[in-house]
Amino acid sequence: MRLGVLDVGSNTVHLLVVDAHPGARPLPAHSHKVELRLAQLLDADGSIGADGVERLIAVLRDALQAAEDKGVEDLLPFATSAVREAGNADDVLARVREETGVRLQVLSGAEEARLTFLAARRWFGWSAGKLLVLDIGGGSLEIAYGIDEEPDAAVSLPLGAGRLTAGWLPGDPPDPEDVRALRRHVRTEIARTVGEFSRFGAPDHVVATSKTFRQLARIAGAARSADGLYVQRELKRESLEAWVPRLAAMTAQERAELPGVSDGRATQLLAGALVAEGAMDLFGVERLEICPWALREGVILRRLDHMGSA
């Protein structure tokens, strides 16, 4: 069957269409995405403003039309931290349902971490052993660890690249004092969770998902996305540590000229790099491998599992 997963994230609204059936690898058929940046459309009280709601509804209508055009049989719509933490989340969900018919499932941070972990486990297989999975989104950082398909530990921290950029790095280029303050904040937040994971022992394989990690790996020398899904891409902590001060000294426009960095993500790249560096350092990770599958694929895989057991 043709499945569509509609992901309302903090940065992007992304419709991914795949051809899939239980027991088989989902095959991408179409991708439709719009950079809405919901996390930056919040009012002073933390609510999604009227303009943000109108823009969200318009983007969802376009995505629904794309899903219909591509023959999607089953649509799986969900939202993550930007909607989850909005002060008016219930009102936004009701308005979206009324205007578009879409019933957005709001995932908790722990659910995000578990579903992303499932996608990474399926991608790398059982031979990868104990996995530590890191994912930096626009609004949150997810960390999960385990040896099975359900992680032994899974947490979500409010350390998304978009959220941190908006709240901590107003300058372009940012003020060095602001960068230092954000670095301290990031490491303090991550350090609180390390003990929860270290009791399970060292992972056999560390992987990372998300656009932020892919861009950091690319500027550090990893293969281009055009080279295909199956090319191994890794990020070494040594390379990342060398890049962080360089990114901090650049304007957003200068970052956008780096290989693999889009205009829309260039502003957030430094905050994402500080989170990635902090996580790798505090978890004692020297290198990690980039996983092409992430939350959207995890949602699809869980749906297929339910179909197969029905």
CSV table of C-alpha atoms in Angstrom, one decimal, residues 123 214 217-218 221-233 259-260 292:
chain,number,residue,atom,x,y,z
A,123,TRP,CA,18.5,0.3,9.5
A,214,ARG,CA,23.9,15.3,8.3
A,217,ALA,CA,29.0,15.5,8.9
A,218,ARG,CA,29.0,17.0,5.4
A,221,GLY,CA,34.0,15.8,4.9
A,222,ALA,CA,31.3,13.2,4.6
A,223,ALA,CA,29.8,12.2,1.3
A,224,ARG,CA,27.1,14.3,-0.4
A,225,SER,CA,23.4,13.2,-0.1
A,226,ALA,CA,23.5,12.9,-3.9
A,227,ASP,CA,25.9,9.9,-3.5
A,228,GLY,CA,23.0,7.8,-2.1
A,229,LEU,CA,21.6,6.4,1.1
A,230,TYR,CA,23.9,3.5,1.4
A,231,VAL,CA,27.2,5.4,1.5
A,232,GLN,CA,28.6,5.3,5.1
A,233,ARG,CA,28.8,8.8,6.6
A,259,PRO,CA,28.8,22.3,1.5
A,260,GLY,CA,25.5,20.8,2.2
A,292,PRO,CA,19.4,7.9,6.9
